Short mmCIF file of C-alpha atoms and ligand atoms in Angstrom, two decimals:
data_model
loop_
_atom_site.label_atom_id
_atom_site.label_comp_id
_atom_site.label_asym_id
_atom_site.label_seq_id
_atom_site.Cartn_x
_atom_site.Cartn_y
_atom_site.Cartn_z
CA UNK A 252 9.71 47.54 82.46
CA UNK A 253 12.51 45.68 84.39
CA UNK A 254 11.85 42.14 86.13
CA UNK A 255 11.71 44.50 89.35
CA UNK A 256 8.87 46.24 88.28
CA UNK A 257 7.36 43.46 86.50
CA UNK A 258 7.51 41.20 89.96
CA UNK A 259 6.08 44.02 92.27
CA UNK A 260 2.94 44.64 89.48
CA UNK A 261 2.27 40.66 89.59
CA UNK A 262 2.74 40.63 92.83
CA UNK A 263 0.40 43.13 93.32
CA UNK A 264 -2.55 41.32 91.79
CA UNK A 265 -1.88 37.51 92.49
CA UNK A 266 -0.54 36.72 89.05
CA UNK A 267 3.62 35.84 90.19
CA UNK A 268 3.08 32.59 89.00
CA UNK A 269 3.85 34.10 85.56
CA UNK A 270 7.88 34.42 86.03
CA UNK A 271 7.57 31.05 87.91
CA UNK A 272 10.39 29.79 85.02
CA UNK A 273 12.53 33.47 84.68
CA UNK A 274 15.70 31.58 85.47
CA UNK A 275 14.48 28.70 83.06
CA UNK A 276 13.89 30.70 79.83
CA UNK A 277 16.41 32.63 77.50
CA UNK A 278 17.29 35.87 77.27
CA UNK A 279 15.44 36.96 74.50
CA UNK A 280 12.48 35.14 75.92
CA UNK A 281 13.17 36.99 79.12
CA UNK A 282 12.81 40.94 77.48
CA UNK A 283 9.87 39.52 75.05
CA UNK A 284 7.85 37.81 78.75
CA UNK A 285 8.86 41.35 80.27
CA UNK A 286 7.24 43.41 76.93
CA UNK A 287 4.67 41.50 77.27
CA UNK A 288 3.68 42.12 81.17
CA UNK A 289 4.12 45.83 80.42
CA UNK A 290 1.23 45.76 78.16
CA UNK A 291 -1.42 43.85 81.19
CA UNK A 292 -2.84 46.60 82.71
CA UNK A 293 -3.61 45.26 86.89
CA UNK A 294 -6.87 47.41 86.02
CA UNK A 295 -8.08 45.00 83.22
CA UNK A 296 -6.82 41.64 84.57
CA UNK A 297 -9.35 43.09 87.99
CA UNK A 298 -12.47 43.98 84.90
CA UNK A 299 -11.35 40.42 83.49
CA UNK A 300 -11.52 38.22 87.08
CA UNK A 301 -14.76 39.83 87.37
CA UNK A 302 -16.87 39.02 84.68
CA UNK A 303 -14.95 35.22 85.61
CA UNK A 304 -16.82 35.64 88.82
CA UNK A 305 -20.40 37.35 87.51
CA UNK A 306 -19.89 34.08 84.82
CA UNK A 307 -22.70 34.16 82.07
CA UNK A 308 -25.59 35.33 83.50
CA UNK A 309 -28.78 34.06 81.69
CA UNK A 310 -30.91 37.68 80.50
CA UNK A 311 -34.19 37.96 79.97
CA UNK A 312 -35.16 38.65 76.80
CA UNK A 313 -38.83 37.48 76.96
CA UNK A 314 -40.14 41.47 76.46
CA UNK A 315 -37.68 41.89 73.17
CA UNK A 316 -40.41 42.56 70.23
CA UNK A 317 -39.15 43.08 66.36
CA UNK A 318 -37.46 45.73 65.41
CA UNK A 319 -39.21 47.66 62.30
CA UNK A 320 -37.46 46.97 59.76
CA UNK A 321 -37.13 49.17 56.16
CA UNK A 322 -37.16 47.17 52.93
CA UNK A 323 -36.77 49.82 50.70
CA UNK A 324 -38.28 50.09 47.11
CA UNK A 325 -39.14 52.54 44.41
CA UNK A 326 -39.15 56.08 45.69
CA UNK A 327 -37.78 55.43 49.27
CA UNK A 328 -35.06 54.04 47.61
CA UNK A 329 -34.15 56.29 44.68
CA UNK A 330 -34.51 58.63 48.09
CA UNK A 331 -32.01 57.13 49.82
CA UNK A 332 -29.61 56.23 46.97
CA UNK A 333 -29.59 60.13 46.40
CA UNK A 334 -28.83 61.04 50.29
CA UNK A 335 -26.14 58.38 50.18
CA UNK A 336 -24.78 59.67 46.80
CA UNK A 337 -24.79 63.33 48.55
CA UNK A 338 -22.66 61.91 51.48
CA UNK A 339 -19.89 60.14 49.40
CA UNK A 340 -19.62 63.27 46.97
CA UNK A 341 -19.02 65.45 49.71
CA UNK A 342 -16.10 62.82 51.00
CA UNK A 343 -18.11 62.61 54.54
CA UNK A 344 -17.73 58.38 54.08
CA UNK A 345 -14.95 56.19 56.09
CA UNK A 346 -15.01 52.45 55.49
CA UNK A 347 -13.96 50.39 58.70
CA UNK A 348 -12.77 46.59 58.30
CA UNK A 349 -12.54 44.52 61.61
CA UNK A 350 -9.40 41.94 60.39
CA UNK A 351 -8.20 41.18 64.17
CA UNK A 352 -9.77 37.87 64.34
CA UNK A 353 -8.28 34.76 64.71
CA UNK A 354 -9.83 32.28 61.90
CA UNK A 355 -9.58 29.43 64.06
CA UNK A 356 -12.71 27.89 62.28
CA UNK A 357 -11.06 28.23 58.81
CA UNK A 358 -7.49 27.05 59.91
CA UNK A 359 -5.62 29.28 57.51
CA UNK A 360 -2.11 30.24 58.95
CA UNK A 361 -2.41 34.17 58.21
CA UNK A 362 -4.73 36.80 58.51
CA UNK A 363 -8.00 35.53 56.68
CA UNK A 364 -7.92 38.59 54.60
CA UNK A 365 -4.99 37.06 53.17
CA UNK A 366 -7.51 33.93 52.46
CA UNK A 367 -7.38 33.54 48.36
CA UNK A 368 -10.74 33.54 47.31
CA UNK A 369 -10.76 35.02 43.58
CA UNK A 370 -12.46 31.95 41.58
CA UNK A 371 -10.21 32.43 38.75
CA UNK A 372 -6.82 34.69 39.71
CA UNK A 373 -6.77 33.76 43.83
CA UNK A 374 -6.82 37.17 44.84
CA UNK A 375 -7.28 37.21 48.47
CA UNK A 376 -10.10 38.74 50.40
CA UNK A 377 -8.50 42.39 51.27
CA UNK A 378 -8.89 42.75 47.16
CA UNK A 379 -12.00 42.22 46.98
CA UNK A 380 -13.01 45.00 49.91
CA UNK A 381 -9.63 47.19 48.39
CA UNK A 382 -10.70 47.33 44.64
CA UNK A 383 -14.65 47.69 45.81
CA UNK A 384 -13.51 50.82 48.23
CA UNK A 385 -11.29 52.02 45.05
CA UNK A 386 -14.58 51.55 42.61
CA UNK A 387 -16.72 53.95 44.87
CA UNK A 388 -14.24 55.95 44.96
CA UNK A 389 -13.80 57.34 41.41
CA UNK A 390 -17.33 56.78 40.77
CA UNK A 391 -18.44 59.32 43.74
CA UNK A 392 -14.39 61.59 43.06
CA UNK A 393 -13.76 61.44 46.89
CA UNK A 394 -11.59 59.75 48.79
CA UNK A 395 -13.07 57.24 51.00
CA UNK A 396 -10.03 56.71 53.58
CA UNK A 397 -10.58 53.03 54.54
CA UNK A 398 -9.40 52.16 58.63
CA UNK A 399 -8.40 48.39 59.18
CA UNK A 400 -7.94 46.77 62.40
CA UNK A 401 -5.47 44.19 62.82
CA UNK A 402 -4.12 42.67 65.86
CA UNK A 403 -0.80 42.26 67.29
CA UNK A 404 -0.87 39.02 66.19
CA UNK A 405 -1.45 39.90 62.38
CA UNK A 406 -0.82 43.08 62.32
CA UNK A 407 2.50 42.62 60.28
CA UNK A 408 1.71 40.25 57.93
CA UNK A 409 -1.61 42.57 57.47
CA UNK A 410 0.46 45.35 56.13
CA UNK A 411 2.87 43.29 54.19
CA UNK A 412 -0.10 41.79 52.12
CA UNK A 413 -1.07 45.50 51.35
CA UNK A 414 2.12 46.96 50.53
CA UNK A 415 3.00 43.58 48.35
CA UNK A 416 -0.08 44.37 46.28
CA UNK A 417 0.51 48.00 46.27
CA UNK A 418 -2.37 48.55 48.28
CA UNK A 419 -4.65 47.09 45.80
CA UNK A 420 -4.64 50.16 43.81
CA UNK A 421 -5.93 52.77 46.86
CA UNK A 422 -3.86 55.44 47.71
CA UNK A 423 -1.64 54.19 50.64
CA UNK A 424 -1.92 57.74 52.56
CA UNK A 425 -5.57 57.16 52.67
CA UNK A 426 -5.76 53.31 54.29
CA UNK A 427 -4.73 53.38 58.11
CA UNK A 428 -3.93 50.25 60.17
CA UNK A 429 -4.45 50.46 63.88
CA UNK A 430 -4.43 47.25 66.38
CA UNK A 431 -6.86 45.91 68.53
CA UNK A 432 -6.11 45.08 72.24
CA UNK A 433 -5.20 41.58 73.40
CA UNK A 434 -6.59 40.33 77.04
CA UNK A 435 -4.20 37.33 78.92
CA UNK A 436 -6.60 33.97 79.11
CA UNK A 437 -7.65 32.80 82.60
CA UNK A 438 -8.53 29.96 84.65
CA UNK A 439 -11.69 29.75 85.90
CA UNK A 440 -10.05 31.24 89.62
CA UNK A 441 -8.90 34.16 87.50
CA UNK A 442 -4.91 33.12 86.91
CA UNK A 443 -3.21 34.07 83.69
CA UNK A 444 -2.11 30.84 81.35
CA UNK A 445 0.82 30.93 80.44
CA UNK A 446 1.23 28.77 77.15
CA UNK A 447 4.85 28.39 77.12
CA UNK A 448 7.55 29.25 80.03
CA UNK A 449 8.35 32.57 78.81
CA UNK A 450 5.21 33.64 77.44
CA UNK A 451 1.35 34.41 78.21
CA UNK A 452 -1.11 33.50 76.48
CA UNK A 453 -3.47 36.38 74.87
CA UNK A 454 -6.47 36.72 72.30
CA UNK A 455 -7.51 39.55 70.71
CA UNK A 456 -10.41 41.62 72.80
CA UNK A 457 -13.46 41.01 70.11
CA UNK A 458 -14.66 43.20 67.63
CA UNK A 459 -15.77 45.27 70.31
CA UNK A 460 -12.06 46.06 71.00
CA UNK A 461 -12.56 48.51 68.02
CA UNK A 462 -14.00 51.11 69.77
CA UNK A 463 -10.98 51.75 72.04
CA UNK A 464 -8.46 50.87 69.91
CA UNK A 465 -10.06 53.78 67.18
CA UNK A 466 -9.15 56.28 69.67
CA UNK A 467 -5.59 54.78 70.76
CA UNK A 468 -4.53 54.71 67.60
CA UNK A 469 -5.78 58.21 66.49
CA UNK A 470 -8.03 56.28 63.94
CA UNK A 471 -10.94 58.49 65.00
CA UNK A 472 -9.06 61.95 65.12
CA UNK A 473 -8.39 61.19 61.49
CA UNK A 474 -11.99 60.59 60.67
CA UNK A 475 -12.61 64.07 62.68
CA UNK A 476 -9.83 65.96 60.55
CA UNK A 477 -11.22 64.29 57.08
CA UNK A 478 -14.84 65.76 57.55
CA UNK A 479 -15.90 61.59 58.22
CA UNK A 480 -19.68 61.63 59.32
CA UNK A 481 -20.74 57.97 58.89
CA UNK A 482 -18.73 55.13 58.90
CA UNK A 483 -19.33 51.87 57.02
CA UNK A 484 -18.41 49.12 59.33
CA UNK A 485 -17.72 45.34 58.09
CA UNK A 486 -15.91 41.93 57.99
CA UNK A 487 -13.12 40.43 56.91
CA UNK A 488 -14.80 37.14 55.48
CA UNK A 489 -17.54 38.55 53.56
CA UNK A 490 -16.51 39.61 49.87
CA UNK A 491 -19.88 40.17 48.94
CA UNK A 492 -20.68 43.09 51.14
CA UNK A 493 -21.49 46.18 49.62
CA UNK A 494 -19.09 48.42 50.98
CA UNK A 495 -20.43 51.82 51.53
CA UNK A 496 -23.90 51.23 49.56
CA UNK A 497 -25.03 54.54 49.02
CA UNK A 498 -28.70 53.42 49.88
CA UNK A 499 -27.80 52.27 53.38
CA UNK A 500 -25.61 55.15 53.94
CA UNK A 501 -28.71 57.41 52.42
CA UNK A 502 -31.28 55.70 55.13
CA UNK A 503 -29.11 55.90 58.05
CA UNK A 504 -28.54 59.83 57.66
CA UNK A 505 -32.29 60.72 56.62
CA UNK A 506 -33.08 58.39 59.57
CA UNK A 507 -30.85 60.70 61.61
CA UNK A 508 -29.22 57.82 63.25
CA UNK A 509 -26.20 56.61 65.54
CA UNK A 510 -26.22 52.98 64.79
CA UNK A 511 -27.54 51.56 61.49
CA UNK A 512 -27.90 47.66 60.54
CA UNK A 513 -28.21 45.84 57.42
CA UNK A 514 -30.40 42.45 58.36
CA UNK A 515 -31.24 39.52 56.41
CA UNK A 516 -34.21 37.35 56.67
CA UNK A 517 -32.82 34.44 58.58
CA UNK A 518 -32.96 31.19 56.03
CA UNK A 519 -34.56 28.80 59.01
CA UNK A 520 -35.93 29.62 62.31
CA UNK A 521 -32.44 28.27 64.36
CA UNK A 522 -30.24 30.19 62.15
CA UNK A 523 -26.98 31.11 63.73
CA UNK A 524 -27.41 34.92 63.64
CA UNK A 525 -28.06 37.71 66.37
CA UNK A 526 -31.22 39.44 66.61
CA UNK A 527 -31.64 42.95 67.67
CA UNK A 528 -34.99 43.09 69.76
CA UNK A 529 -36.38 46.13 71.24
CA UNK A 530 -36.80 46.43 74.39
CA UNK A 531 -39.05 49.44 75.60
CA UNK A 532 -37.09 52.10 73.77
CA UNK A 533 -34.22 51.30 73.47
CA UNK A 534 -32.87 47.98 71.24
CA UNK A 535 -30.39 45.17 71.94
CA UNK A 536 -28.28 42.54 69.94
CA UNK A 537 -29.96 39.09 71.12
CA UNK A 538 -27.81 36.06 70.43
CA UNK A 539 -28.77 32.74 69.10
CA UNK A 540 -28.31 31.20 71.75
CA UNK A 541 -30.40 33.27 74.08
CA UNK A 542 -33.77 32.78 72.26
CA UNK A 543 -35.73 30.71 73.17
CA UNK A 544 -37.52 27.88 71.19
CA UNK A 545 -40.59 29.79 71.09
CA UNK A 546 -39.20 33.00 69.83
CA UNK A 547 -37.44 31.24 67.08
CA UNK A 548 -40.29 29.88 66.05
CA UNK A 549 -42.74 32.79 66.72
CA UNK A 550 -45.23 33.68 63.31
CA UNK A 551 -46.32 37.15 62.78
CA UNK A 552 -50.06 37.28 61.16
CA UNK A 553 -49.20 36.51 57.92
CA UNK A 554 -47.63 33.67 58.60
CA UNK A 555 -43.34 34.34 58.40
CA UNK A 556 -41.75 34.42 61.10
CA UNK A 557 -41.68 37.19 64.16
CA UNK A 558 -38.19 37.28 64.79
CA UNK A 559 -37.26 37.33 60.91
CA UNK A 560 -34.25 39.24 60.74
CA UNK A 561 -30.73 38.70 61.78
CA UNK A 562 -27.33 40.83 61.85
CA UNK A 563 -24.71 39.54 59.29
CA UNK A 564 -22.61 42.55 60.84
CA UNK A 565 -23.00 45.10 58.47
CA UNK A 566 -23.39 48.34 60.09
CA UNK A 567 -23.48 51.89 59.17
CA UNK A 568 -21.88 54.21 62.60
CA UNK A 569 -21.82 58.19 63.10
CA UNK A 570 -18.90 58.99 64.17
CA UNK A 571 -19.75 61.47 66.80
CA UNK A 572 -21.52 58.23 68.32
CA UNK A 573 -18.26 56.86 67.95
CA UNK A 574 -16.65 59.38 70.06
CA UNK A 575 -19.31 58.92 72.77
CA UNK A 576 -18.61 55.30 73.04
CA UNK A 577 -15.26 54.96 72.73
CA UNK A 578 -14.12 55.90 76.11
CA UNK A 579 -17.17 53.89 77.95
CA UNK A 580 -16.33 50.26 79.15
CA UNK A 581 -17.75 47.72 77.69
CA UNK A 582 -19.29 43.94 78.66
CA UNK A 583 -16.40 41.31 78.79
CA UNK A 584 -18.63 37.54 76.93
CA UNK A 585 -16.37 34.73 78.17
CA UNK A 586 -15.32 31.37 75.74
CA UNK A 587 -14.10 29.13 77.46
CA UNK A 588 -11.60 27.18 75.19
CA UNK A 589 -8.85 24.51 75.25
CA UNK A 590 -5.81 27.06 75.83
CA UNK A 591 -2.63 25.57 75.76
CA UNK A 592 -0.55 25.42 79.23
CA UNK A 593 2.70 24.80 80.85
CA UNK A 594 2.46 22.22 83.70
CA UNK A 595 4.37 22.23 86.98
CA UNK A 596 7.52 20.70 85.31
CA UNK A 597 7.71 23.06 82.75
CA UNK A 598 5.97 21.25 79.84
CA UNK A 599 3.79 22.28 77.40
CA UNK A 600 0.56 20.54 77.68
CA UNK A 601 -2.06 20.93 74.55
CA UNK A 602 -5.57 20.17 76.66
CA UNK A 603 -8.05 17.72 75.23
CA UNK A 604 -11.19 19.55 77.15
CA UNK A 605 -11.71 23.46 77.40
CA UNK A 606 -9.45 24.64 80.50
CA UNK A 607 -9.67 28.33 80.22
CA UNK A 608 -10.89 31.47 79.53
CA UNK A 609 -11.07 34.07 76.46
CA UNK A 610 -12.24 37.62 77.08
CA UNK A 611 -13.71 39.07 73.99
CA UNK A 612 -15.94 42.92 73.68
CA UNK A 613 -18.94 43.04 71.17
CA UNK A 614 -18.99 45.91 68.68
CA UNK A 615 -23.07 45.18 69.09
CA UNK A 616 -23.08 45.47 72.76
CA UNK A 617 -23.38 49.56 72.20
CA UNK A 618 -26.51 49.44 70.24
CA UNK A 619 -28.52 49.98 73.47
CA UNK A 620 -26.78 53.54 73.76
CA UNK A 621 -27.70 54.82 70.39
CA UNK A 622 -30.31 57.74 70.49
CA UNK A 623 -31.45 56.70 67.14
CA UNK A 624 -31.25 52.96 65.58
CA UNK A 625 -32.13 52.21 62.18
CA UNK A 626 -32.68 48.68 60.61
CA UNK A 627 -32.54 48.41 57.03
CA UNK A 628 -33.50 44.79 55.12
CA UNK A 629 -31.36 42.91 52.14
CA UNK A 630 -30.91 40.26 50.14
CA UNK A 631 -28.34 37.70 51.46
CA UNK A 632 -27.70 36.27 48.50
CA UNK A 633 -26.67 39.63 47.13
CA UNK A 634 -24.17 40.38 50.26
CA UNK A 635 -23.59 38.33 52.39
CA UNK A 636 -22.10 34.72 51.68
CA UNK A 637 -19.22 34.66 54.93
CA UNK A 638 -16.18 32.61 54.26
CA UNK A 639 -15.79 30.96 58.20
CA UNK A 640 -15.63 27.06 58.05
CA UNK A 641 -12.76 24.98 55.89
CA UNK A 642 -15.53 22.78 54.70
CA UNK A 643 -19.24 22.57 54.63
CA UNK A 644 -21.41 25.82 55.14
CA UNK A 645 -19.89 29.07 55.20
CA UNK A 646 -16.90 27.92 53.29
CA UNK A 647 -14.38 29.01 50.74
CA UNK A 648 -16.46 26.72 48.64
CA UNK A 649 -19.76 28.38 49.30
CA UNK A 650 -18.80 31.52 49.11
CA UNK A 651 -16.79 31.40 46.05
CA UNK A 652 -20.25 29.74 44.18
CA UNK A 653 -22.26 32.86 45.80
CA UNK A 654 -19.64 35.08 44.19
CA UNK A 655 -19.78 33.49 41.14
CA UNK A 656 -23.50 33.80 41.03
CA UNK A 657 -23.76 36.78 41.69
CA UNK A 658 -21.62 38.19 39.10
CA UNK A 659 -23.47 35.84 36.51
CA UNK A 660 -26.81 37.57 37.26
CA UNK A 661 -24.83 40.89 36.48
CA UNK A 662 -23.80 39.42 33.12
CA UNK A 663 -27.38 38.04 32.32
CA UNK A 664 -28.79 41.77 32.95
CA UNK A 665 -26.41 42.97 30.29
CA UNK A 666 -27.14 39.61 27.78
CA UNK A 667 -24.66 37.91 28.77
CA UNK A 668 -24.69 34.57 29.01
CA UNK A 669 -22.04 32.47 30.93
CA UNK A 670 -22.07 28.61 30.52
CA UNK A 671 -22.78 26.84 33.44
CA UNK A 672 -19.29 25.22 34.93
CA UNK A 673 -16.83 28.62 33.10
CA UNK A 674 -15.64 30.14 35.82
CA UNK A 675 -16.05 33.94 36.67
CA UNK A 676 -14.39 36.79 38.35
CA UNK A 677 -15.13 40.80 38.18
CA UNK A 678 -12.47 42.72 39.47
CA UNK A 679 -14.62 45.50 41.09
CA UNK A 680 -12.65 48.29 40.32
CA UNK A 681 -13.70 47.65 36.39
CA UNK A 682 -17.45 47.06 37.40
CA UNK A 683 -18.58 47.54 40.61
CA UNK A 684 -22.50 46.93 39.75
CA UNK A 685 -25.01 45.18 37.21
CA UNK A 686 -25.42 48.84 35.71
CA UNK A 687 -21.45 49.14 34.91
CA UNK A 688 -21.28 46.05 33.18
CA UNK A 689 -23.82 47.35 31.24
CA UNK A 690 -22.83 50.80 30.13
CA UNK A 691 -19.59 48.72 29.91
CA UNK A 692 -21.59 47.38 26.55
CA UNK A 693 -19.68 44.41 27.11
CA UNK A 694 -19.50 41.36 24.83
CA UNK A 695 -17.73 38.34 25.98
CA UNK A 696 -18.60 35.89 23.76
CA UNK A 697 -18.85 33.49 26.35
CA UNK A 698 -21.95 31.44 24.96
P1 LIG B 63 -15.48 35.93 63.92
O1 LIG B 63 -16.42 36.03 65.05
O2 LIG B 63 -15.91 35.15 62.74
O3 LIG B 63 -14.11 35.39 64.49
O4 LIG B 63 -15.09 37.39 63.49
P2 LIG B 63 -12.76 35.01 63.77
O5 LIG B 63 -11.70 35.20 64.78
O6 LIG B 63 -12.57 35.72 62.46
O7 LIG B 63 -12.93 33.48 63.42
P3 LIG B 63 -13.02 32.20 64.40
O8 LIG B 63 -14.24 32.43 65.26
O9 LIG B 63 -11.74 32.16 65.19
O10 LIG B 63 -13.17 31.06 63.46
C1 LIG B 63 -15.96 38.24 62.80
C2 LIG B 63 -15.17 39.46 62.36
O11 LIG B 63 -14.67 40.14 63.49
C3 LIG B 63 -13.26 40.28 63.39
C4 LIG B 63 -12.82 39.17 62.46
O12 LIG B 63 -11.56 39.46 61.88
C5 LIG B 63 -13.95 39.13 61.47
O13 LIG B 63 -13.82 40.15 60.51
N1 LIG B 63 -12.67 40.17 64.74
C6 LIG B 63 -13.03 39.16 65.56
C7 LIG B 63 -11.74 41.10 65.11
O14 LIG B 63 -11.39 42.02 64.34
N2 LIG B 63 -11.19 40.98 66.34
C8 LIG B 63 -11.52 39.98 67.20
O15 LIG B 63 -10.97 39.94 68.32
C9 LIG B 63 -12.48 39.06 66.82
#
């Protein structure tokens, strides 16, 4: 695209402001503000400035009712464990890591899956979900090819982490990188900030950006070719999630579904966590912050609470379901955020108070379109322990205790005893489970 072109398609949809300082900026500034206006489709900044318009609109969510939710035990779940075994044998299993996000919350300059979280050698989070995808792997002797979004703006430094590790021990032709999308931020009268003279400013488009971005990148065509029929789908901060559990993936193909979730019971009623509700027959992803006081607090008969379960993002997809969705639009959820801005002499103002507009897509906002849903219960403190905050809840800190724990009940089921204050690490490619450490007949010593 040539400054031309790039002044007639601004033009064209209010937005000239953006090469207000052309004859102000560099050169190289100049081609990387003119790459960047090729990539703003008129179509989305039009999708964008209206869901600025609609704003947040409050829904009603006063007919959701509890999902039924499976806690397997016993037979269902030797049942399930076997169905799930059956799929990974037969090499019908993708895993699928959302790593576009920004981290703002932990402050880490990198992509979080970068983050070094290994209590005792540092390793950083993509290990842990690397060596765990490697584990099942030779366990199950199929290839489980393992898709990771990025986004442009850690995309690089993404693959560099991978190929500096040598790819954590997978198989480099089977781990595929693709990038999310990136929407410009807005005012609230639908103008694109620009956050220095010769650039816009742009976020990734959510985790809901996936879906697209899958079949951009050819990331689902692959899955098609490799004989992929479900898809394990989870986050970068978590390095306690089972990746592809054979149980879940057992119960969400004898359950015939298109969109399975792992839920937790939620610790207190005001949790921070989603909630899918039903709603007639279909179900939705309710957030936090649209329940209402009563339904947080709502007690079934027995006395726990009606709305137990929420989504810690771990989800189980078919990929034809993928397909469907992936060339539908989706909802555009506004933040509005302190985005940094160039004033009218040029200057580059950092805003105390939030002046603009994010644009983010919701992998959950599809669950509504699934024929079949299936919910399927765990135990948090077994997978899920979310590195999000520096400090305080949700922290490297946290997590790296629930880690630690949980790898210490693995060692007390084989007699192993680990004194309280030794640190402890289990690289899962050596033991992916209570059971290997056992048949590993290890003896550590360690008392
Ligand atoms: P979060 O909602 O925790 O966002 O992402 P974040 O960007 O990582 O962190 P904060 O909110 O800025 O502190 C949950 C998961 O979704 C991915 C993240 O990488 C993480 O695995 N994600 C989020 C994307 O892949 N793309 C996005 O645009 C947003």
């Amino acid at each position: 695209m040539n400054y031309a072109e790039a002044k007639k398609m601004l033009e064209g949809c209010g937005q000239e402001h953006v090469l207000a300082w052309w004859k102000k900026i560099s050169k190289e500034e100049q081609k990387s503000l003119l790459a960047q206006i090729a990539k703003i489709e008129p179509k989305s900044l039009a999708y964008c400035q209206k869901a600025l318009k609609a704003g947040t609109t409050a829904v009603d969510n006063s007919k959701g009712v509890a999902p039924k939710v499976a806690v397997l035990k016993g037979r269902k779940l030797a049942e399930a464990v076997e169905a799930g075994e059956k799929e990974l044998k037969a090499g019908r299993v993708a895993a699928l890591l959302v790593a576009g996000g920004q981290g703002s919350r932990l402050g880490y300059d990198g992509p979080k899956g970068c983050y070094s979280i290994g209590p005792i050698t540092g390793a950083p989070l993509f290990y842990f979900h690397a060596r765990k995808i490697l584990a099942r792997t030779i366990r199950y002797g199929r290839t489980i090819p393992f898709y990771v979004m990025t986004s442009e703006a850690n995309n690089e430094a993404t693959v560099r982490c991978f190929e500096e590790n040598d790819y954590f021990g997978l198989n480099p032709d089977d781990v595929f990188f693709f990038t999310q999308g990136m929407w410009p931020g807005m005012t609230a009268d639908g103008k694109i900030i620009m956050d220095a003279p010769g650039h816009v400013f742009m976020s990734p488009d959510g985790h809901g950006g996936l879906l697209a971005a899958l079949k951009r990148s050819g990331a689902l065509d692959d899955m098609k070719r490799r004989g992929i029929k479900s898809v394990f789908f989870f986050q970068v901060d978590n390095p306690l999630v089972e990746i592809a559990d054979p149980a879940f993936i057992g119960y969400h193909v004898m359950e015939k579904s298109d969109y399975s979730l792992k839920l937790c019971a939620k610790r207190d009623p005001k949790e921070k966590v989603g909630m899918p509700m039903r709603f007639g027959d279909s179900f939705r992803m309710v957030e936090y912050t649209e329940m209402t006081d009563e339904q947080c607090n709502r007690r079934a008969k027995d006395g726990s609470l009606y709305f137990l379960y929420g989504s810690p993002a771990i989800h189980v997809f078919d990929r034809a379901f993928l397909e469907r969705e992936a060339g539908k639009s989706m909802p555009l959820h506004l933040a509005f955020k302190k985005i940094p801005f160039v004033d009218a002499k040029g200057k580059v103002v950092k805003p105390s108070e939030p002046n603009g507009y994010k644009f983010e897509k919701f992998i959950f906002d599809v669950l509504p379109n699934a024929r079949r849903a299936a919910f399927l219960a765990f135990d948090q403190k077994e997978e899920f322990s979310p590195v999000k905050n520096a400090e305080g809840s949700d922290s490297p800190a946290t997590c790296k205790a629930d880690m630690q724990a949980k790898w210490r009940r693995w060692l007390a089921e084989a007699g192993v005893s680990v004194k309280e204050g030794v640190p402890v690490e289990i690289d899962p490619a050596y033991a992916l489970d209570a059971a290997d450490i056992k048949s590993l007949g290890i003896a550590l010593g360690a008392e």
